[in-house]
Amino acid sequence: MANLGRVQDMVAVVTGAATGIGFASSKALLEEGATVVMTDIDESNLNRSYKELSALGLSVSSSLLDVTDENAWQVIMDRVIKDYGRLDILLNNAGVVSHSLLKDQDMDAYQRIVDINVNGVFLGSKSAILTMRANAGDDPPRGSIINMSSIGGQRAIQTVGAYCTSKAAVANLTKALAIECAEKREFIRVNSIHPGNTKTSMTETIYGDEYFEDEANYKSVPLGGHGIPEDVAEAVVYLASDEARMVTGSELTIDGGLSVILAGRN
Amino acid sequence: MRFKGKTAVVTGGTSGIGKETALRLVKEGAEVLFTGRDESRAEQALQELEKLGGRAYFQQQDVTKTEDWLRVAEQVDKTFGRLDVLVNSAGVFTYGAIEDTTYEEFKNVWRSNVDSVLLGMKHLLPLLEQASGVASVVNVSSLSGVMGHPDCVCYCTSKAGSLMLTRVMALEAAPKVRVNAVAPGPVWNELLERAHAGQDKEEMQEYYRESQPMKFLGDSSDVANGILYLASDAARYVTGTIFRIDAGRGAD
């Protein structure tokens, strides 16, 4: 990605930033001029990823964060304000999946998915909106919240039913927040991204290491092949930047065209 | 310079979203053939494009006519030898209750907003398939293709048609060509200004601004930004997507 300063001097918080889409998005936002606070619950991966990005000489910091912990969100936001003075971008990216038919779904695993994928996005968004409203000099308040949903939030994918349920909730939570902020005459924009078949540590866990090596698994993807975290990071930068100042409550699907052929429920 | 070395065709390029998209593509390094019906407006657009130091060409075109598309294809082949980006921005807007709408008007709007996209795909696909990388088509549909409005049967129906055309073409043209659509809400540009000629400009802007959930009235550049994202290699894994740029209007 070329450095065009598309999010120059903006302050961003990214959850699930240690690996995959969160890591690629943190890197892209940094390269386009933002200050990024990388957060994750996985301390060793977060430290490794933070070191890799801070070695680029860009404005980055890291913080452990359990997205389901309301107090922890308060601590993060207080720190962001203390260190950088404002918040412009929140990428709610942290998420988990479990592989099971719904009839066999383990309830603890189900609750964990709902807590992280749905409640984590709710808590993060709420904290970010309150923080953005307090940004000095912005009247009306402004900012960009980007929620990571999935094509599983738009279509049903068998064997990850609980994940699909949570991601559909993220998609509609996004729209509800977008309308709520808009109706308050604010310029806090809230959008969701819907990746499909993207190779990350999370999807490798679901499908296994070999899945992404076998072209036969993408026969049904119109563009062929799988997506990479950088594909999603490009969309994050666009939605975070003022280029998307008229975009709120929108869904952006990045799936090689797969959802077009998953029935006609567009 | 996301489009350095790329070639592009933009229909409806003499005004509004099409003109802004053509300007932006040139600014970011593309060579652009833009088309439109109005030669005097084209002259002005051409001057603006050349002022950017870019290479731009104009061809007069009625997007509903097969012979005009054949001439565009011939020109693209001669000038570029291939095509990387096609932006179908030409279209018409009409409104009126169904009892006041003639069948002729319905068919005309359909021809301008749907046949035009089909013909563009049909006649430029061979050149798009010769692109060095993956080529990209962006169709300018409308929020009116996603949600219905009263007294707007011609426009809404045609814009919904262009959205399904986008999805089917995405499947047919893959993997060599990506096909996506933007669905903009109202933006203030010379088209809207012309549509409200004689009315108070600030009052009309206020009306459109207040009709959006987010009280923001964008302009052509807001749609062009989305088109450029979808047209660029940044969206290399995006096809068959309908992307709303509508200040939240389609979210509720």
XYZ file of C-alpha atoms in Angstrom:
518
model
C 0.000 0.000 0.000
C 1.358 3.368 -0.943
C 1.700 5.922 1.800
C -0.617 8.737 0.804
C -1.435 9.909 4.305
C -5.061 8.942 3.880
C -5.584 8.782 7.668
C -2.836 11.247 8.580
C -2.668 12.151 12.287
C -5.796 10.173 13.142
C -5.772 8.039 16.287
C -6.983 4.457 15.953
C -7.679 1.576 18.326
C -7.613 -1.909 16.785
C -8.826 -5.022 18.625
C -7.510 -8.460 17.768
C -4.467 -6.642 16.430
C -1.875 -9.351 17.110
C -2.580 -11.467 14.036
C -4.468 -11.721 10.759
C -6.811 -8.940 9.671
C -6.200 -6.892 12.835
C -2.454 -6.956 12.318
C -2.654 -6.132 8.581
C -5.107 -3.306 9.307
C -2.901 -1.863 12.050
C 0.019 -1.875 9.635
C -2.000 -0.270 6.826
C -3.396 2.455 9.105
C 0.130 3.194 10.392
C 1.538 3.379 6.880
C -1.216 5.810 5.905
C -0.303 8.152 8.733
C -2.408 7.126 11.735
C -1.349 6.543 15.315
C -2.422 3.013 16.229
C -3.102 1.421 19.602
C -2.879 -2.327 19.002
C -4.909 -4.400 21.459
C -5.279 -8.138 21.902
C -5.876 -10.725 24.604
C -2.935 -12.849 23.437
C 0.068 -11.243 25.137
C 2.895 -13.079 23.415
C 1.545 -12.570 19.895
C 0.684 -8.954 20.696
C 4.233 -8.264 21.902
C 5.746 -9.890 18.824
C 3.442 -7.983 16.438
C 3.924 -4.707 18.273
C 7.702 -5.093 18.013
C 7.432 -5.791 14.292
C 5.412 -2.632 13.652
C 7.282 -0.359 16.044
C 10.463 -1.336 14.193
C 8.999 0.531 11.189
C 9.467 3.733 13.172
C 5.744 4.546 13.142
C 3.474 5.861 15.881
C 2.269 2.659 17.512
C 1.604 1.362 21.002
C 0.064 -1.799 22.403
C -2.236 -2.768 25.252
C -3.634 -6.025 26.520
C -7.420 -5.995 26.193
C -10.224 -8.418 26.914
C -13.002 -6.933 24.753
C -15.674 -8.435 27.010
C -14.432 -6.451 30.025
C -16.254 -3.112 30.278
C -13.750 -1.680 32.771
C -10.841 -2.638 30.538
C -12.402 -0.575 27.723
C -12.549 2.402 30.074
C -8.859 1.948 30.877
C -7.934 1.797 27.167
C -9.939 4.912 26.317
C -8.489 6.839 29.266
C -5.028 5.892 28.091
C -5.760 6.897 24.482
C -6.946 10.325 25.627
C -3.997 10.749 28.007
C -1.395 9.716 25.411
C -2.874 11.075 22.173
C -5.644 13.490 23.131
C -8.375 12.062 20.924
C -9.872 9.005 19.193
C -10.797 8.961 15.489
C -11.010 5.301 14.517
C -12.068 2.087 16.237
C -11.674 -1.228 14.419
C -13.681 -3.869 16.292
C -11.897 -6.834 14.811
C -11.435 -9.301 17.680
C -13.496 -12.406 17.099
C -13.634 -16.145 17.639
C -15.224 -19.104 15.928
C -16.116 -22.634 16.886
C -16.772 -25.470 14.533
C -19.992 -27.277 15.351
C -23.475 -28.034 14.129
C -25.979 -25.980 16.120
C -27.704 -29.120 17.433
C -24.383 -30.216 18.954
C -23.238 -26.727 19.991
C -21.459 -26.636 23.325
C -23.108 -23.870 25.350
C -19.904 -22.577 26.902
C -18.330 -22.198 23.474
C -21.548 -20.550 22.245
C -21.528 -18.045 25.112
C -17.865 -17.250 24.448
C -18.668 -16.470 20.785
C -21.548 -14.183 21.772
C -19.470 -12.483 24.474
C -16.509 -11.708 22.231
C -18.114 -11.264 18.808
C -21.267 -9.392 19.830
C -20.857 -8.010 23.339
C -17.243 -7.027 22.639
C -18.359 -4.977 19.644
C -21.135 -3.396 21.696
C -18.773 -2.420 24.534
C -16.066 -1.179 22.170
C -18.515 0.874 20.132
C -20.103 2.381 23.223
C -16.721 3.387 24.660
C -15.571 4.773 21.320
C -18.734 6.811 20.749
C -18.476 8.366 24.221
C -14.783 9.103 23.656
C -15.345 10.557 20.165
C -18.098 12.793 21.538
C -15.554 14.212 23.972
C -12.906 14.899 21.283
C -11.891 18.542 21.581
C -12.682 20.835 18.685
C -15.142 18.585 16.869
C -18.613 20.041 16.523
C -20.479 17.924 15.600
C -18.539 14.889 16.904
C -16.849 12.779 14.230
C -15.124 9.443 13.892
C -15.226 6.083 12.156
C -16.122 2.768 13.768
C -15.521 -0.321 11.643
C -16.932 -3.656 12.751
C -15.616 -6.935 11.416
C -18.545 -9.098 10.411
C -18.253 -11.875 7.830
C -20.087 -13.279 4.827
C -21.296 -15.594 7.600
C -23.225 -12.555 8.850
C -25.027 -12.277 5.516
C -25.409 -15.951 4.541
C -25.713 -19.198 6.504
C -22.576 -21.333 6.514
C -23.102 -24.838 7.809
C -21.003 -26.036 10.766
C -20.302 -22.492 11.999
C -23.894 -21.602 12.921
C -23.061 -19.888 16.193
C -20.423 -17.779 14.459
C -22.923 -16.841 11.714
C -25.480 -15.888 14.364
C -22.978 -13.603 16.078
C -21.780 -12.019 12.831
C -25.344 -11.291 11.676
C -25.827 -9.541 15.017
C -22.690 -7.483 14.350
C -24.054 -6.434 10.952
C -27.307 -5.176 12.411
C -25.718 -3.681 15.525
C -23.601 -1.696 13.072
C -26.638 -0.335 11.247
C -28.460 0.480 14.474
C -25.447 2.411 15.781
C -25.010 4.182 12.439
C -28.590 5.415 12.524
C -28.407 6.313 16.212
C -25.325 8.499 15.725
C -26.669 9.986 12.485
C -29.996 10.934 14.039
C -28.090 12.798 16.751
C -26.621 14.913 13.928
C -23.180 13.441 14.551
C -20.577 12.498 11.934
C -19.620 9.323 13.789
C -19.823 6.734 11.025
C -20.329 3.022 11.702
C -19.815 0.398 8.981
C -19.235 -3.338 8.718
C -16.874 -5.397 6.573
C -17.804 -8.903 5.448
C -14.786 -10.962 4.433
C -15.099 -14.465 3.049
C -12.424 -17.147 2.614
C -9.669 -14.971 4.053
C -6.550 -16.791 5.203
C -5.868 -15.864 8.834
C -4.797 -17.727 11.945
C -8.476 -17.896 12.946
C -9.705 -19.404 9.681
C -6.729 -21.767 9.561
C -7.887 -23.016 12.943
C -11.349 -23.752 11.537
C -10.362 -25.246 8.237
C -6.923 -26.643 8.979
C -3.553 -25.626 7.567
C -3.972 -27.453 4.290
C -7.322 -25.923 3.378
C -5.815 -22.757 1.969
C -3.229 -24.680 -0.072
C -5.824 -26.671 -2.010
C -7.289 -24.843 -5.010
C -10.165 -27.322 -5.116
C -11.573 -25.609 -2.026
C -12.168 -22.411 -4.027
C -13.865 -23.978 -7.032
C -17.043 -22.168 -6.069
C -15.389 -18.760 -5.507
C -15.988 -16.786 -8.728
C -12.622 -15.003 -8.587
C -10.895 -18.205 -7.445
C -8.351 -18.384 -4.660
C -8.633 -17.025 -1.153
C -8.428 -13.554 0.310
C -5.564 -12.278 2.429
C -5.695 -9.941 5.465
C -4.295 -7.093 3.331
C -7.440 -7.198 1.148
C -9.502 -6.346 4.214
C -6.949 -3.803 5.463
C -7.393 -1.814 2.234
C -11.124 -1.543 2.932
C -10.436 -0.553 6.550
C -8.268 2.365 5.418
C -10.918 3.512 2.938
C -13.746 3.365 5.513
C -11.589 5.007 8.198
C -10.563 7.897 5.960
C -12.488 11.021 4.973
C -12.848 9.478 1.505
C -15.793 7.623 3.070
C -17.267 10.674 4.841
C -20.684 9.921 3.269
C -20.575 6.205 4.119
C -22.370 5.005 7.237
C -24.511 1.958 7.979
C -23.021 0.247 4.912
C -21.822 -3.310 4.444
C -18.690 -3.952 2.403
C -18.301 -7.541 1.231
C -14.851 -8.879 0.295
C -15.348 -12.480 -0.726
C -14.252 -13.050 -4.311
C -17.928 -13.025 -5.309
C -18.852 -16.099 -3.263
C -21.961 -14.628 -1.627
C -23.492 -13.884 -5.051
C -23.952 -17.610 -5.631
C -24.976 -18.510 -2.077
C -28.700 -18.519 -2.894
C -30.477 -15.353 -3.923
C -30.886 -13.643 -0.592
C -29.034 -10.506 -1.533
C -1.000 6.974 -8.195
C -3.178 3.910 -7.859
C -3.900 3.817 -11.606
C -0.502 4.456 -13.145
C -0.296 2.638 -16.455
C -4.002 1.759 -16.395
C -6.545 2.531 -19.089
C -10.158 3.428 -18.415
C -13.476 4.162 -20.083
C -15.995 6.333 -18.205
C -19.485 6.801 -19.637
C -21.464 9.869 -18.652
C -18.065 11.483 -18.245
C -19.037 15.039 -19.165
C -20.789 15.858 -15.901
C -21.584 14.757 -12.365
C -20.215 11.544 -10.910
C -18.811 10.382 -14.257
C -16.825 13.578 -14.799
C -15.461 13.552 -11.246
C -14.468 9.882 -11.641
C -12.692 10.607 -14.938
C -10.795 13.514 -13.338
C -9.775 11.409 -10.371
C -8.639 8.506 -12.562
C -6.470 10.880 -14.596
C -5.069 12.441 -11.396
C -4.104 8.975 -10.191
C -2.285 8.120 -13.383
C -4.824 6.490 -15.713
C -5.368 7.204 -19.394
C -9.074 7.844 -19.771
C -11.509 7.707 -22.677
C -14.662 9.417 -21.467
C -17.920 9.461 -23.335
C -21.106 11.484 -23.252
C -23.769 13.032 -25.419
C -23.034 16.735 -24.968
C -20.028 17.872 -26.998
C -19.833 21.372 -25.530
C -19.694 20.009 -21.980
C -17.132 17.466 -23.191
C -14.887 20.254 -24.450
C -14.828 21.812 -20.982
C -14.216 18.440 -19.290
C -11.407 17.678 -21.730
C -9.701 20.971 -20.889
C -9.933 20.193 -17.163
C -8.529 16.714 -17.714
C -5.640 17.980 -19.822
C -4.876 20.668 -17.259
C -4.096 17.821 -14.852
C -1.334 16.829 -17.239
C -3.094 13.577 -17.954
C -3.995 11.826 -21.147
C -7.699 11.928 -21.852
C -9.791 11.280 -24.907
C -13.428 12.035 -25.620
C -15.872 10.196 -27.804
C -19.476 11.188 -28.313
C -21.716 8.285 -27.379
C -25.344 7.399 -26.860
C -24.960 4.492 -24.400
C -28.247 2.923 -25.554
C -26.936 2.401 -29.098
C -25.058 -0.736 -30.100
C -23.282 1.057 -32.968
C -21.953 3.699 -30.552
C -20.541 0.992 -28.256
C -18.932 -0.688 -31.262
C -17.232 2.627 -32.103
C -16.051 2.998 -28.468
C -14.667 -0.557 -28.532
C -12.870 0.193 -31.792
C -11.413 3.393 -30.344
C -10.283 1.635 -27.147
C -8.655 -1.115 -29.178
C -6.873 1.419 -31.397
C -5.787 3.770 -28.574
C -5.096 1.411 -25.656
C -5.119 -2.096 -27.165
C -6.816 -3.307 -23.966
C -8.974 -1.986 -21.124
C -8.350 -2.086 -17.349
C -11.294 -0.127 -15.958
C -14.859 0.510 -17.163
C -17.096 2.865 -15.182
C -20.718 2.837 -16.355
C -21.886 6.160 -15.005
C -24.255 7.341 -17.758
C -27.895 7.218 -16.782
C -31.082 9.200 -16.561
C -33.422 10.149 -13.739
C -37.154 10.725 -14.037
C -39.956 10.723 -11.519
C -43.725 10.707 -11.572
C -46.682 8.626 -10.453
C -47.342 5.503 -12.502
C -50.602 6.878 -13.889
C -48.658 9.808 -15.335
C -45.856 7.611 -16.659
C -45.997 6.485 -20.266
C -44.808 3.069 -21.344
C -42.433 4.845 -23.683
C -40.832 6.707 -20.757
C -40.503 3.470 -18.759
C -38.724 1.780 -21.668
C -36.482 4.787 -22.267
C -35.290 4.904 -18.657
C -34.669 1.148 -18.734
C -32.689 1.503 -21.961
C -30.529 4.293 -20.518
C -29.908 2.687 -17.123
C -29.835 -1.052 -17.853
C -29.346 -1.688 -21.591
C -26.392 0.724 -21.444
C -24.636 -1.405 -18.815
C -25.372 -4.636 -20.662
C -24.072 -3.213 -23.940
C -20.944 -1.875 -22.270
C -20.159 -5.264 -20.786
C -20.987 -7.056 -24.002
C -18.834 -4.953 -26.272
C -15.914 -4.118 -23.985
C -15.537 -7.493 -22.242
C -13.088 -8.823 -24.865
C -10.862 -5.780 -24.245
C -11.246 -6.038 -20.470
C -10.151 -9.661 -20.704
C -6.921 -8.471 -22.342
C -5.984 -6.333 -19.325
C -2.559 -7.119 -17.919
C -3.961 -7.841 -14.459
C -7.563 -8.341 -13.380
C -9.804 -5.701 -14.974
C -12.548 -3.938 -13.034
C -16.020 -2.713 -13.964
C -17.910 -0.359 -11.651
C -21.568 0.324 -12.346
C -23.127 3.444 -10.907
C -26.488 2.237 -9.679
C -28.432 4.008 -6.936
C -29.876 3.609 -3.476
C -33.148 3.677 -5.448
C -32.211 0.241 -6.758
C -32.062 -1.085 -3.189
C -35.087 0.628 -1.637
C -38.312 1.830 -3.222
C -39.586 5.408 -3.412
C -43.098 6.454 -4.368
C -43.541 8.147 -7.752
C -40.254 6.765 -8.961
C -41.168 3.506 -10.688
C -39.001 3.934 -13.806
C -35.815 4.923 -12.007
C -36.110 2.502 -9.065
C -36.935 -0.462 -11.299
C -34.094 0.257 -13.689
C -31.531 0.761 -10.916
C -32.568 -2.549 -9.304
C -32.101 -4.097 -12.739
C -28.576 -2.751 -12.979
C -27.746 -4.263 -9.576
C -28.733 -7.786 -10.595
C -26.967 -7.278 -13.915
C -23.878 -6.431 -11.856
C -24.123 -9.662 -9.857
C -24.678 -11.891 -12.872
C -21.897 -10.211 -14.825
C -19.599 -10.665 -11.815
C -20.146 -14.410 -12.090
C -19.809 -14.513 -15.874
C -16.752 -12.289 -16.123
C -14.775 -13.889 -13.267
C -11.938 -14.473 -12.734
C -10.438 -12.141 -15.383
C -12.779 -9.228 -14.705
C -14.324 -7.970 -11.454
C -17.771 -6.323 -11.578
C -19.180 -4.238 -8.712
C -21.730 -1.501 -8.193
C -22.020 1.584 -6.046
C -25.463 2.581 -4.809
C -25.283 6.287 -3.976
C -27.911 8.346 -2.250
C -28.425 11.916 -3.474
C -25.275 14.015 -3.886
C -25.201 17.686 -4.763
C -23.774 18.210 -8.235
C -24.684 19.986 -11.445
C -27.254 17.279 -12.272
C -29.238 17.912 -9.103
C -28.723 21.641 -9.551
C -30.112 21.409 -13.085
C -33.046 19.287 -11.854
C -33.924 22.080 -9.429
C -33.197 25.012 -11.729
C -35.277 28.013 -10.725
C -35.635 26.844 -7.132
C -33.682 28.262 -4.208
C -30.341 26.446 -4.190
C -29.678 26.643 -0.459
C -33.215 25.579 0.330
C -32.840 22.523 -1.919
C -29.484 21.584 -0.371
C -31.041 21.901 3.065
C -33.929 19.670 1.948
C -31.585 16.912 0.734
C -29.273 17.244 3.733
C -32.143 16.915 6.215
C -33.581 13.911 4.350
C -30.470 11.831 5.199
C -30.035 10.044 8.562
C -26.543 11.575 8.765
C -27.237 15.236 8.038
C -24.588 15.447 5.393
C -25.039 16.199 1.707
C -22.101 14.864 -0.243
C -20.990 15.674 -3.755
C -19.728 13.686 -6.745
C -16.333 13.182 -5.094
C -17.881 11.029 -2.358
C -19.131 8.564 -4.944
C -15.939 8.814 -7.004
C -13.925 7.820 -3.895
C -15.919 4.590 -3.619
C -15.683 3.937 -7.352
C -11.904 4.379 -7.254
C -11.575 1.946 -4.351
C -13.608 -0.699 -6.217
C -11.808 -0.019 -9.514
C -8.339 -0.264 -7.978
C -6.285 -3.340 -7.156
C -6.934 -2.571 -3.464
C -10.264 -4.337 -4.090
C -8.681 -7.292 -5.907
C -10.822 -9.838 -3.971
C -14.058 -7.852 -4.348
C -16.611 -8.782 -7.002
C -20.402 -8.872 -7.195
C -20.634 -6.377 -4.331
C -23.254 -3.676 -4.009
C -21.775 -0.835 -1.985
C -24.049 1.879 -0.593
C -22.693 5.435 -0.276
C -25.764 7.037 1.209
C -25.207 8.759 4.578
C -27.004 5.839 6.223
C -30.273 6.158 4.294
C -30.363 2.481 3.302
C -29.456 1.153 6.746
C -32.775 1.623 8.492
